[in-house]
Short mmCIF file of C-alpha atoms in Angstrom, two decimals:
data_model
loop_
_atom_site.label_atom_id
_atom_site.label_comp_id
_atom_site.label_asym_id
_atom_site.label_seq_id
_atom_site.Cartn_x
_atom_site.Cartn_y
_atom_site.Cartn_z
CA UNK A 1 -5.03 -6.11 -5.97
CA UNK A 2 -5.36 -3.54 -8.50
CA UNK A 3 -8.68 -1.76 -7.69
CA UNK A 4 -11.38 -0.31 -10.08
CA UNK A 5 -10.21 3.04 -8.98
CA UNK A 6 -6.60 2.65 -9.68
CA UNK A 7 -7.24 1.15 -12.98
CA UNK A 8 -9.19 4.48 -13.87
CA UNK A 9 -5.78 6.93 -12.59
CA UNK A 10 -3.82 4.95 -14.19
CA UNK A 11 -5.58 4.90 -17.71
CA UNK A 12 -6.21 8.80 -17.00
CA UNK A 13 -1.90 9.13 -16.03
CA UNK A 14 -1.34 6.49 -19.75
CA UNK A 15 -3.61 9.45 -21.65
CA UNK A 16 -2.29 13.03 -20.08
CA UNK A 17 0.51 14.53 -21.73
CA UNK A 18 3.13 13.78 -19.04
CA UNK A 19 6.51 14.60 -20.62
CA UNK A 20 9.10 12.89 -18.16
CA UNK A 21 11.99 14.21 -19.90
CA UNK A 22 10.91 17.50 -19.72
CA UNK A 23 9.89 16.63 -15.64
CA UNK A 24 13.94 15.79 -15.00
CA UNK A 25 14.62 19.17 -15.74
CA UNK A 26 12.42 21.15 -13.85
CA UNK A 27 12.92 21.57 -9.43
CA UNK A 28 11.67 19.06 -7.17
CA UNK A 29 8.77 21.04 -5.86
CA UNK A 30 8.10 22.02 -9.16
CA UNK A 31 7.90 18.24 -10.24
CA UNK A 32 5.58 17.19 -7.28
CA UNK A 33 3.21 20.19 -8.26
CA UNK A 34 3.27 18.95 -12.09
CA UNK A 35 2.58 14.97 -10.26
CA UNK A 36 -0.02 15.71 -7.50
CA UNK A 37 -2.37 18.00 -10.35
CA UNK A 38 -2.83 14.74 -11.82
CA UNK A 39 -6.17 12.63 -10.50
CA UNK A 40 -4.78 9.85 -8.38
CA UNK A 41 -1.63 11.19 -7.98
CA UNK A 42 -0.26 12.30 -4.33
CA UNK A 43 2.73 13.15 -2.57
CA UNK A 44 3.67 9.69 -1.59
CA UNK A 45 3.77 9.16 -5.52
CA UNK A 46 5.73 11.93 -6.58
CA UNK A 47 8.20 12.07 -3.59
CA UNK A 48 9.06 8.24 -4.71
CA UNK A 49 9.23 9.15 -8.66
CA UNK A 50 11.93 11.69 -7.17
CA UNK A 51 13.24 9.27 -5.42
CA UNK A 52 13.41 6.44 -7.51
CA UNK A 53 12.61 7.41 -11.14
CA UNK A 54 14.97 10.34 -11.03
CA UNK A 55 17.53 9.61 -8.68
CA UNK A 56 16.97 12.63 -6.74
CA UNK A 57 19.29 13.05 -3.33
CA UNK A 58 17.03 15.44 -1.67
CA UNK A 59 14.37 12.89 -2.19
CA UNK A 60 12.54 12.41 1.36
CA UNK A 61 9.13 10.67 1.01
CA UNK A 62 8.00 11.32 4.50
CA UNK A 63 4.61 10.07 3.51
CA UNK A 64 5.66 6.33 3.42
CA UNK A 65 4.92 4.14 6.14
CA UNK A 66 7.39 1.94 6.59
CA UNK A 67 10.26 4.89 6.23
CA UNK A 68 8.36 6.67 9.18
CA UNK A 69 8.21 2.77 10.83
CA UNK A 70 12.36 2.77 9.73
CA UNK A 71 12.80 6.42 11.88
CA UNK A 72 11.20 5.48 14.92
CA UNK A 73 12.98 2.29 14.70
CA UNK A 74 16.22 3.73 14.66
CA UNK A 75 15.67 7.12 16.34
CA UNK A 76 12.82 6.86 18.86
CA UNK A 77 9.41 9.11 18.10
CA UNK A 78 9.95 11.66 15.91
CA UNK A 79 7.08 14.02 15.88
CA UNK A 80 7.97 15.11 12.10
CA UNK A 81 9.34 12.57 10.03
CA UNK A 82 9.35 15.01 7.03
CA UNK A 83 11.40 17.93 8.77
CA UNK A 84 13.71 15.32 10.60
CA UNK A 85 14.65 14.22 7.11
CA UNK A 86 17.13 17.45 6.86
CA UNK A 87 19.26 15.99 9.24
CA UNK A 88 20.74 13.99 6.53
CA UNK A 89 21.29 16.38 3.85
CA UNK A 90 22.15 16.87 1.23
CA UNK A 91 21.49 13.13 0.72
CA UNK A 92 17.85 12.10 2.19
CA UNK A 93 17.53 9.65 -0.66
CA UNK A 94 19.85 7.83 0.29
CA UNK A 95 19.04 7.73 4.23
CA UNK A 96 15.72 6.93 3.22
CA UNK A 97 16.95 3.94 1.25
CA UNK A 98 19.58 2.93 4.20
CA UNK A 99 17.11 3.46 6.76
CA UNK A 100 14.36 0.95 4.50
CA UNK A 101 16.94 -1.86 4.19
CA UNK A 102 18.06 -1.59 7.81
CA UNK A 103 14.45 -1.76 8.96
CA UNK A 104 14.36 -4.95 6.44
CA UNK A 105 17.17 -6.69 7.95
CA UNK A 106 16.84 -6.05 11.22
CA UNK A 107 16.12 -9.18 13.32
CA UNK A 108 12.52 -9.41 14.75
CA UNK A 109 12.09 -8.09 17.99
#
């Protein structure tokens, strides 16, 4: 459901002046710092607006669940999912999004 709490961040994200054209041209870190200022916004949220919204290839959201679930499915424990995400650059988005729909497809075990 859509709590009380995220109806108030996302009414609050609907009012503040977020320019998103002006967010595709600025840096990836420099986007997540202009994303996680906002109330209700973390990194989980602005690593998958990179990811997604912009199309960015160094995109790694780390934070997500189910891509750390996808990494130790695939490549045993990883102590840092967020660092072991350099192994596949420059194109992380795109591992993350392989690594997602081979955890999806992937017969139960």
């Amino acid at each position: 459901g859509f709590s009380g709490r995220k109806a108030e961040y996302t009414i609050a994200l609907a009012r503040d002046d977020l320019d998103l054209d002006a967010l595709a041209t600025l840096p990836d870190e420099d986007v997540k710092d202009r994303l996680v200022a906002l109330r209700g916004i973390g990194e989980w949220t602005a690593d998958w607006f990179l990811a997604r919204h912009l199309g960015r290839p160094h995109a790694w959201p780390a934070g997500d669940l189910v891509l750390r679930k996808a990494v130790r499915s695939f490549y045993g424990d990883v102590p840092d999912v967020r660092s072991f995400g350099a192994r596949f650059h420059p194109h992380e988005n795109l591992a993350a999004h392989y690594l997602l729909t081979g955890l999806r497809t992937m017969p139960p075990q």
